[in-house]
PDB file of C-alpha atoms in Angstrom:
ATOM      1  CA  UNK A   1      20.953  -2.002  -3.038  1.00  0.00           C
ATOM      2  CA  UNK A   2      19.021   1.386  -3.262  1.00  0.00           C
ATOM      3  CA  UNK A   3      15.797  -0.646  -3.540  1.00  0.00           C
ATOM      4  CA  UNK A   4      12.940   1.613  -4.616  1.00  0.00           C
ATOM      5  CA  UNK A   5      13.702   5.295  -5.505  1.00  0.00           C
ATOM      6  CA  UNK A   6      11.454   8.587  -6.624  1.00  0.00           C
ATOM      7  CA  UNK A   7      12.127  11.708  -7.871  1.00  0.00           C
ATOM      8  CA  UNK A   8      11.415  14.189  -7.028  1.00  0.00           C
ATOM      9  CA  UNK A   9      10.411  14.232  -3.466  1.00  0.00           C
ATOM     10  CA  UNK A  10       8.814  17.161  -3.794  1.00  0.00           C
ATOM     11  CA  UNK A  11       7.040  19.240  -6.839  1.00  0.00           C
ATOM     12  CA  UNK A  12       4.466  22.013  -7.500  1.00  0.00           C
ATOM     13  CA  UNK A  13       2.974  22.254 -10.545  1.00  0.00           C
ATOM     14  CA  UNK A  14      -0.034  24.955 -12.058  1.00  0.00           C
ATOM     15  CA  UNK A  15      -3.199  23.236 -13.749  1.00  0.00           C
ATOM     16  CA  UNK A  16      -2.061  22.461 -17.019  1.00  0.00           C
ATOM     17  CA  UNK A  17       1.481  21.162 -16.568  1.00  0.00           C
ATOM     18  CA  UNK A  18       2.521  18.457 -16.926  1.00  0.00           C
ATOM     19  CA  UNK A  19       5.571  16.258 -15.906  1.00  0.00           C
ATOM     20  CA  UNK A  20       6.748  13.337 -15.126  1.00  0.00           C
ATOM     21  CA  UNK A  21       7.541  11.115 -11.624  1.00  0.00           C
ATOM     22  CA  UNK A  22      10.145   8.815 -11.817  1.00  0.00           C
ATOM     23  CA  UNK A  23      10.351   5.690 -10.040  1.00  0.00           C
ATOM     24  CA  UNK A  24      13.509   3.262  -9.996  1.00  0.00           C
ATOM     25  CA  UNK A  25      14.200  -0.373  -8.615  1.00  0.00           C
ATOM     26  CA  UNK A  26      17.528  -2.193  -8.595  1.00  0.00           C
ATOM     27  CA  UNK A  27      16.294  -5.746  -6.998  1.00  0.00           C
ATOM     28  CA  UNK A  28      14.985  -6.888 -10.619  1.00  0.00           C
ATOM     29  CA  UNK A  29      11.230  -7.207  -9.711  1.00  0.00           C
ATOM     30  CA  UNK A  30       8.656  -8.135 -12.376  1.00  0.00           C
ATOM     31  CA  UNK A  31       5.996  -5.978 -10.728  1.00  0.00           C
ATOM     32  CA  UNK A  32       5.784  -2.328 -10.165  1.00  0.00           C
ATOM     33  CA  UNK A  33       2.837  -0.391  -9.132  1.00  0.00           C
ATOM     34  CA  UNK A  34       1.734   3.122  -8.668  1.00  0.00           C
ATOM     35  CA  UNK A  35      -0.743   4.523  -5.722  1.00  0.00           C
ATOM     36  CA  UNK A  36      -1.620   8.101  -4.265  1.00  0.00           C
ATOM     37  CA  UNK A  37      -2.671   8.202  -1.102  1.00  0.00           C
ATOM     38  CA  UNK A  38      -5.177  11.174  -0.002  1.00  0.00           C
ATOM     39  CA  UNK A  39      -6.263  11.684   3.394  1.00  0.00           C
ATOM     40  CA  UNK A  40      -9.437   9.465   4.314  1.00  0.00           C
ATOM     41  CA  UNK A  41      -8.609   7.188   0.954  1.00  0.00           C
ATOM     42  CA  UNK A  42      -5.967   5.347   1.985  1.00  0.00           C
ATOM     43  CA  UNK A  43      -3.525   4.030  -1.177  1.00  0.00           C
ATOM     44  CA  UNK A  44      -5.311   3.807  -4.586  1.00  0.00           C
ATOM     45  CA  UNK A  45      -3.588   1.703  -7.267  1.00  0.00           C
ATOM     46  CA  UNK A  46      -3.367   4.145 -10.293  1.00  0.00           C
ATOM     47  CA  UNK A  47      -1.434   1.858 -12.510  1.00  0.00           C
ATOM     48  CA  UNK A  48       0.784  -1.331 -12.362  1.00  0.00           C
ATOM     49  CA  UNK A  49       2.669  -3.442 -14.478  1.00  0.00           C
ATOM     50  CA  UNK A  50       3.623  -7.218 -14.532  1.00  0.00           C
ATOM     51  CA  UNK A  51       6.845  -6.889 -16.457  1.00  0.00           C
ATOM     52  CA  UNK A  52       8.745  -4.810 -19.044  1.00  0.00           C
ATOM     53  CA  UNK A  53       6.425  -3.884 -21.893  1.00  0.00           C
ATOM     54  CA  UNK A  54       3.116  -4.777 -19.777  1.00  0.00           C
ATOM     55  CA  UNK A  55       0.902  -2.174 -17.788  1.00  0.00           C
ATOM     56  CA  UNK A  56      -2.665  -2.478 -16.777  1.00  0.00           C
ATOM     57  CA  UNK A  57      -4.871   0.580 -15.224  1.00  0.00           C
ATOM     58  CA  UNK A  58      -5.939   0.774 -11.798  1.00  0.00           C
ATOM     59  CA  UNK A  59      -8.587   2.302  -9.788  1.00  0.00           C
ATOM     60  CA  UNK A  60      -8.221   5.553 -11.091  1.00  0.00           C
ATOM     61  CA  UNK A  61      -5.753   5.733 -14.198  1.00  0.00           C
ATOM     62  CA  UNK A  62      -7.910   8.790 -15.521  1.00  0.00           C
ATOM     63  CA  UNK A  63      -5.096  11.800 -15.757  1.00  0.00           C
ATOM     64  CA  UNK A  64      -2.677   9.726 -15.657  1.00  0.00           C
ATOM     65  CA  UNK A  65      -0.136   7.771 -18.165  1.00  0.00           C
ATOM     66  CA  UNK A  66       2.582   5.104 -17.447  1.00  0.00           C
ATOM     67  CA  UNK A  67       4.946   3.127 -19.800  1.00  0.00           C
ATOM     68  CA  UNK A  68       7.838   0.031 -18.868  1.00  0.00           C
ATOM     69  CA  UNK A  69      10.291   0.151 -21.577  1.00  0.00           C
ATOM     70  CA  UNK A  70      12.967  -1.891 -18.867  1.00  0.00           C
ATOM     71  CA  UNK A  71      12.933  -3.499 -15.648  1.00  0.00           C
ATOM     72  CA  UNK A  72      14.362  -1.098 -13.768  1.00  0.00           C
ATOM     73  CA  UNK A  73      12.196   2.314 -14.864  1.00  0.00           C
ATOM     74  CA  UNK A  74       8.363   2.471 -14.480  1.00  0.00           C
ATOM     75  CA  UNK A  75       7.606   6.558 -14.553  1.00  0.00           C
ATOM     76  CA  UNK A  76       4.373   8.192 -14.156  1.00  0.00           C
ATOM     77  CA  UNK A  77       3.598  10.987 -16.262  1.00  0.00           C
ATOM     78  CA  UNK A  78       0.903  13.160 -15.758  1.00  0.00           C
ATOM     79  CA  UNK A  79      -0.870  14.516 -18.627  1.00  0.00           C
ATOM     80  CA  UNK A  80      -2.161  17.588 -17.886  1.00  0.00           C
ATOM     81  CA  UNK A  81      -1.953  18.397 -13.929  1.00  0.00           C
ATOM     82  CA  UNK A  82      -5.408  19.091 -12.163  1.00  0.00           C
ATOM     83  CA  UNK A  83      -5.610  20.077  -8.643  1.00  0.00           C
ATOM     84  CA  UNK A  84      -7.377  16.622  -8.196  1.00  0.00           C
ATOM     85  CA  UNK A  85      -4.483  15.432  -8.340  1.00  0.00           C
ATOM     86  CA  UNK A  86      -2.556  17.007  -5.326  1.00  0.00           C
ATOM     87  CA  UNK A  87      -1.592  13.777  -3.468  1.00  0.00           C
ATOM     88  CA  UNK A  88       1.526  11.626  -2.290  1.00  0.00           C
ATOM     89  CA  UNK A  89       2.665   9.088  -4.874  1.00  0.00           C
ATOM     90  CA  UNK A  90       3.759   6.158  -3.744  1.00  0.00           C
ATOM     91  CA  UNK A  91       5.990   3.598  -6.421  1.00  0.00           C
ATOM     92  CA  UNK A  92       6.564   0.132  -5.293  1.00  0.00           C
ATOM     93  CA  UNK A  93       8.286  -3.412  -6.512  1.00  0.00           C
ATOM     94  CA  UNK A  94       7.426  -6.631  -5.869  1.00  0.00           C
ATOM     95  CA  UNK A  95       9.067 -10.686  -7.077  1.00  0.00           C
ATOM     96  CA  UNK A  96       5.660 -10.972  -8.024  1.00  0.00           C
ATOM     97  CA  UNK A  97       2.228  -8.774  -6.892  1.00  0.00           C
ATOM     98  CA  UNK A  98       1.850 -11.456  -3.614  1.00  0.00           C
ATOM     99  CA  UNK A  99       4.796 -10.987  -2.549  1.00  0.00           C
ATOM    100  CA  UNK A 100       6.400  -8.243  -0.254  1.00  0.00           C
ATOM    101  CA  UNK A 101       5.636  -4.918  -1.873  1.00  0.00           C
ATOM    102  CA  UNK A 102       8.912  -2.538  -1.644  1.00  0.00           C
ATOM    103  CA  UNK A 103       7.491   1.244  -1.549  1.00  0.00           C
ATOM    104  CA  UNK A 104       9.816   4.397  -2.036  1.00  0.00           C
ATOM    105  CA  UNK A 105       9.579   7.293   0.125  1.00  0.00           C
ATOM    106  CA  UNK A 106       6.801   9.079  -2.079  1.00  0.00           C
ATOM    107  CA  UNK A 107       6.728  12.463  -4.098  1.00  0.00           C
ATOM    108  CA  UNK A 108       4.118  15.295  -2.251  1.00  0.00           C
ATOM    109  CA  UNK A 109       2.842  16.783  -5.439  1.00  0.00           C
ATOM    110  CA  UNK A 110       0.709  20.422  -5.243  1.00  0.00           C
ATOM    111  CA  UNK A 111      -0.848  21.378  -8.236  1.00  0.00           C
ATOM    112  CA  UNK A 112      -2.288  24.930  -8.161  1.00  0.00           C
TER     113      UNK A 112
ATOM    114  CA  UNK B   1     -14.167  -7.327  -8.029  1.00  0.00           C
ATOM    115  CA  UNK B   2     -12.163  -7.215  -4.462  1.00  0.00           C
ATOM    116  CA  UNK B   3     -12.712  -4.823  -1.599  1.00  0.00           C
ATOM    117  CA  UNK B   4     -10.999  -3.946   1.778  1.00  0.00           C
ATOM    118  CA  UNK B   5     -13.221  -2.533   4.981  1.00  0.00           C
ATOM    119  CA  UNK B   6     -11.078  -1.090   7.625  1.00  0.00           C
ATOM    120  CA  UNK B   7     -13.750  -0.600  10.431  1.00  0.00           C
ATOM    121  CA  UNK B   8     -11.595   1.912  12.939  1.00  0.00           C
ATOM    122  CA  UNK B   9     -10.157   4.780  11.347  1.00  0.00           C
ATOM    123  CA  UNK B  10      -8.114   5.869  14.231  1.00  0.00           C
ATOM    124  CA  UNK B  11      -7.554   3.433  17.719  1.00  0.00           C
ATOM    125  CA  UNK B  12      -6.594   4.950  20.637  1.00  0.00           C
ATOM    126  CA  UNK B  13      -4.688   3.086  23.558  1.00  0.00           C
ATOM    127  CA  UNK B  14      -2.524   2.598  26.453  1.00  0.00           C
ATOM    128  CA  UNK B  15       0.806   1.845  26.372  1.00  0.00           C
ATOM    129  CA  UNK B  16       1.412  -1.900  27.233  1.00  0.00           C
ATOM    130  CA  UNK B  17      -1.985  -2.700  26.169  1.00  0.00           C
ATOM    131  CA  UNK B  18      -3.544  -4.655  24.144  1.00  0.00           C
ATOM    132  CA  UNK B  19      -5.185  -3.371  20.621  1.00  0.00           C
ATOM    133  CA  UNK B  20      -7.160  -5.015  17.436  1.00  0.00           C
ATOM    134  CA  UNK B  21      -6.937  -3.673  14.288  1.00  0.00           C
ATOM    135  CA  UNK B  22      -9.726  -4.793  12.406  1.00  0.00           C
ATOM    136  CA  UNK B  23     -10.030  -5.696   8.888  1.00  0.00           C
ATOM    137  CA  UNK B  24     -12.947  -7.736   6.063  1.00  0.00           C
ATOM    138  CA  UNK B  25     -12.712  -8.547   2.802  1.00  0.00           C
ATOM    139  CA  UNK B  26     -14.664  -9.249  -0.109  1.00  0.00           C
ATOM    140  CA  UNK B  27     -14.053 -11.292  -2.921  1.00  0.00           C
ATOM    141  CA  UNK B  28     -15.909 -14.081  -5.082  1.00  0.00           C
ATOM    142  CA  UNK B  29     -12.722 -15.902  -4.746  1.00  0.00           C
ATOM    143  CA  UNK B  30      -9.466 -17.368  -2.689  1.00  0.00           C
ATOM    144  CA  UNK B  31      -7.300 -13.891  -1.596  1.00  0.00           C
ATOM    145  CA  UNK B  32      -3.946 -13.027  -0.342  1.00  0.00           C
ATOM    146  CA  UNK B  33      -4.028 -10.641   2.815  1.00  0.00           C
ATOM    147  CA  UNK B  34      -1.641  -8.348   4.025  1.00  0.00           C
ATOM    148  CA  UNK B  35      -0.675  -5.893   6.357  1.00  0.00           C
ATOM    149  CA  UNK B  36       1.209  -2.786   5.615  1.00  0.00           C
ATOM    150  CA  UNK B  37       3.130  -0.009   8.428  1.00  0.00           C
ATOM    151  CA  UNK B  38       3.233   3.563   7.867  1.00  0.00           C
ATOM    152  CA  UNK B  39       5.386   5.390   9.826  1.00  0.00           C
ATOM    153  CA  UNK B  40       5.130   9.575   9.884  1.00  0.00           C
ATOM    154  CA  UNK B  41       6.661  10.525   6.333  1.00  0.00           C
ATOM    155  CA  UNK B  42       7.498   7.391   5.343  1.00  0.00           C
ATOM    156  CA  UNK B  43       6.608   4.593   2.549  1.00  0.00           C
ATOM    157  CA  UNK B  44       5.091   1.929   3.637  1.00  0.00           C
ATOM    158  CA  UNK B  45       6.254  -1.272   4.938  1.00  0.00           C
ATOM    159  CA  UNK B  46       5.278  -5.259   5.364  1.00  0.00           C
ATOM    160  CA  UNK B  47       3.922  -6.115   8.552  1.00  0.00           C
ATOM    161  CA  UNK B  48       2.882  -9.678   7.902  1.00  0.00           C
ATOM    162  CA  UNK B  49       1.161 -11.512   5.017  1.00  0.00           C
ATOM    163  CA  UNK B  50      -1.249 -14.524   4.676  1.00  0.00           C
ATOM    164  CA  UNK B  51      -0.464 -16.647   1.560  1.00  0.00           C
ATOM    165  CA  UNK B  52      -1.726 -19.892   2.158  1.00  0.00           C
ATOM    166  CA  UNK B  53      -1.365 -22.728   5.497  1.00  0.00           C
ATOM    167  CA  UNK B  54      -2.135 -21.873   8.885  1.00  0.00           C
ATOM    168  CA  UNK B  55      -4.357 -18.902   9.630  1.00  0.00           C
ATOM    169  CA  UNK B  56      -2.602 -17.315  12.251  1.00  0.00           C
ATOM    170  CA  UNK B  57       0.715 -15.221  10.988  1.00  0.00           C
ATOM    171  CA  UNK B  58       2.953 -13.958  12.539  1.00  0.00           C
ATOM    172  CA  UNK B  59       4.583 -10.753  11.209  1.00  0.00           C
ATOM    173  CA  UNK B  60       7.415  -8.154  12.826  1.00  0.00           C
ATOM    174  CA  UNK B  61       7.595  -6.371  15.906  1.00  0.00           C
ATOM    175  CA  UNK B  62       5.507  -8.798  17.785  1.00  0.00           C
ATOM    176  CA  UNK B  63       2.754  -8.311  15.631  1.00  0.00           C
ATOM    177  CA  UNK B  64      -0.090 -11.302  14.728  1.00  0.00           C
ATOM    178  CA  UNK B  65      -3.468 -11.772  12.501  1.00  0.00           C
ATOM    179  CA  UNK B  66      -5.422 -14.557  11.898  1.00  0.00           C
ATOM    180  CA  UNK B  67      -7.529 -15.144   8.746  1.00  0.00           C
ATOM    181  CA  UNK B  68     -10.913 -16.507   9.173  1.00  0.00           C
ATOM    182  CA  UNK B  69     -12.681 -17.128   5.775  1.00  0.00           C
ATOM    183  CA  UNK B  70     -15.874 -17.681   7.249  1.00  0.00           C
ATOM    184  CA  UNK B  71     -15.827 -14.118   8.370  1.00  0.00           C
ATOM    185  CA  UNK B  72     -13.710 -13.035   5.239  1.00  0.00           C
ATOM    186  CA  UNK B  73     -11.721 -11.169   8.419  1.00  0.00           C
ATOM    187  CA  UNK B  74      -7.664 -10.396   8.593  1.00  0.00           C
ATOM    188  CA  UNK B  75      -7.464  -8.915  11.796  1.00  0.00           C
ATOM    189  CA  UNK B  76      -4.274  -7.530  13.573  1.00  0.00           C
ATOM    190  CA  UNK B  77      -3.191  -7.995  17.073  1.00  0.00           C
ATOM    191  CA  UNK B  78      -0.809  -7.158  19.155  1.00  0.00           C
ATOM    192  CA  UNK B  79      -0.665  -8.312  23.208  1.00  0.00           C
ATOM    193  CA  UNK B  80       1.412  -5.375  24.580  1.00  0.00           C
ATOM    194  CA  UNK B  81       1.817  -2.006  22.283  1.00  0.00           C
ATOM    195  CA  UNK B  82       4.762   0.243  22.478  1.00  0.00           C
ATOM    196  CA  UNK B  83       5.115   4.093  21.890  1.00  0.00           C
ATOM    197  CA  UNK B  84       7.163   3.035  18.657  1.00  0.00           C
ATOM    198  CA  UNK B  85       3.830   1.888  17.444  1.00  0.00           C
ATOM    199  CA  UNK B  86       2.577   5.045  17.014  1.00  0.00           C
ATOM    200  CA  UNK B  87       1.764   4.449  12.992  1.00  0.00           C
ATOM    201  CA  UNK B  88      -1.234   4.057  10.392  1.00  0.00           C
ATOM    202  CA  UNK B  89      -1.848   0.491   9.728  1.00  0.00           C
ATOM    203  CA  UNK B  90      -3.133  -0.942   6.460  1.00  0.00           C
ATOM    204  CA  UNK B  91      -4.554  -4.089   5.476  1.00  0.00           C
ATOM    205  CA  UNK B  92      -4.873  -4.961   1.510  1.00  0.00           C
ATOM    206  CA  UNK B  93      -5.801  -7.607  -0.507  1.00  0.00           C
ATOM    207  CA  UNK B  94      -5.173  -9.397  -3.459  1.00  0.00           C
ATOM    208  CA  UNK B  95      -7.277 -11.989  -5.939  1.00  0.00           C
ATOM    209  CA  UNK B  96      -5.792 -15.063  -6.609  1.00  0.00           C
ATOM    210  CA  UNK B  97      -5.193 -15.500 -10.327  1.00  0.00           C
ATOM    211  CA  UNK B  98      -6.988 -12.814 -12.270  1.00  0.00           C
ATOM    212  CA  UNK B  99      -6.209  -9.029 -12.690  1.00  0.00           C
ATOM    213  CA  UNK B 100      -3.148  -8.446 -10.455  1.00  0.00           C
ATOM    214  CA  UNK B 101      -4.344  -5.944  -8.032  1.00  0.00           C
ATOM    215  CA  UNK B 102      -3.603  -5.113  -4.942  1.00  0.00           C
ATOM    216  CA  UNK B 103      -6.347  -3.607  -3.485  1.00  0.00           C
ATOM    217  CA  UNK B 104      -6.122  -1.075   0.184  1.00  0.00           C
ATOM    218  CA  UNK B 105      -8.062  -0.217   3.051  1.00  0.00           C
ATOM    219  CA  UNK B 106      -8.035   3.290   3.752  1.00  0.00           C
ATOM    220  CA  UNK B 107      -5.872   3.030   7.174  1.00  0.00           C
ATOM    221  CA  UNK B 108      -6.167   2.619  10.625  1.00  0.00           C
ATOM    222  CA  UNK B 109      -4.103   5.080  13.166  1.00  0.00           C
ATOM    223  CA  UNK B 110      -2.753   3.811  15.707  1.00  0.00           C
ATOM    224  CA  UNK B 111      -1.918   6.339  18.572  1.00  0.00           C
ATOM    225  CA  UNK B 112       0.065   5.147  21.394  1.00  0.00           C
ATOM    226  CA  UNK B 113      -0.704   6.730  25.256  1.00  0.00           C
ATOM    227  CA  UNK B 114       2.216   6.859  27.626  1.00  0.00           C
TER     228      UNK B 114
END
């Protein structure tokens, strides 16, 4: 099992770009979530969906777009990059949302 | 709508001390708790998680909490604190039934004195 994995790890990006994170799980988890985690914020749910075709906004989904066509896949695509959103994303997978929460390593993203 | 106070942002202490990582809630109704490990450029990991039962869990790497409702509190203990400790800690919380949120604290860091 590879469990939960991003790409890239790391990315710079101009205001205006956009692109897309991707974010992987092979243990066949219903839930998937994504966070950023700025200094002094801790982890902020962005978005998170409860199965394949389902997604639900998060604290701050503004900037941000997500879609779940399969199980496995749940990328985060970012409209138009702001420097707001320099940050380290964070995916994760879950059985269900109270159960263990699987994280990846995280993608440092620098927008200029 | 939930929320998560972590009161310490950064705790200081001894090696082979004790330490308390402290940790309230709010909600307007019954929560899962948990307790998350970040080590230095890594994702984060479980530490220990309060689903229902008895209040006092028991998580990895000798690590306890007990939830008190009365004082919508999660907090984290540890008798004797290693080096290897050396991490941010985060406690989160989640509604029962409802939007399926997992709400965070903003971190505690731990930093371990030899």
């Amino acid at each position: 099992n590879a469990g939960v994995t991003q790409t890239p790890k790391f990315q710079v990006l101009k205001t205006g770009q956009s692109m897309t994170l991707q974010c992987a799980q092979d243990m066949n988890h219903e839930y998937m979530s994504w966070y950023r985690q700025d200094p002094g914020m801790g982890l902020r749910l962005i978005h998170y969906s409860v199965g394949a075709g389902i997604t639900d906004q998060g604290e701050v989904p503004n900037g941000y777009n997500v879609s779940r066509s399969t199980t496995e896949d749940f990328p985060l695509r970012l409209l138009s990059a702001a420097p707001s959103q320099t940050s380290v994303y964070f995916c994760a997978s879950s059985p269900r949302p109270q159960e263990t929460q699987y994280f990846g390593p995280g993608t440092r993203l620098l927008v200029l | 709508a939930q929320s998560v106070t972590q009161l310490d942002s950064q705790v200081p202490v001894f090696e082979e001390a004790p330490v308390e990582l402290r940790c309230n809630y709010s909600s307007s109704v019954s929560v899962y708790l948990f307790w998350y490990v970040q080590y230095p450029n890594q994702g984060l990991q479980l530490l220990l998680k309060y689903l229902s039962g008895s209040t006092l869990v028991k998580g990895i790497n000798g690590f306890e909490a007990e939830f008190n409702k009365s004082q919508t509190s999660f907090h984290l203990r540890k008798p004797s604190v290693h080096i290897s400790d050396t991490a941010e800690y985060f406690c989160a919380v989640l509604n029962r039934g409802g939007y399926q949120k997992v709400t965070f604290g903003i971190g505690t860091k731990l930093q371990v004195i030899p």
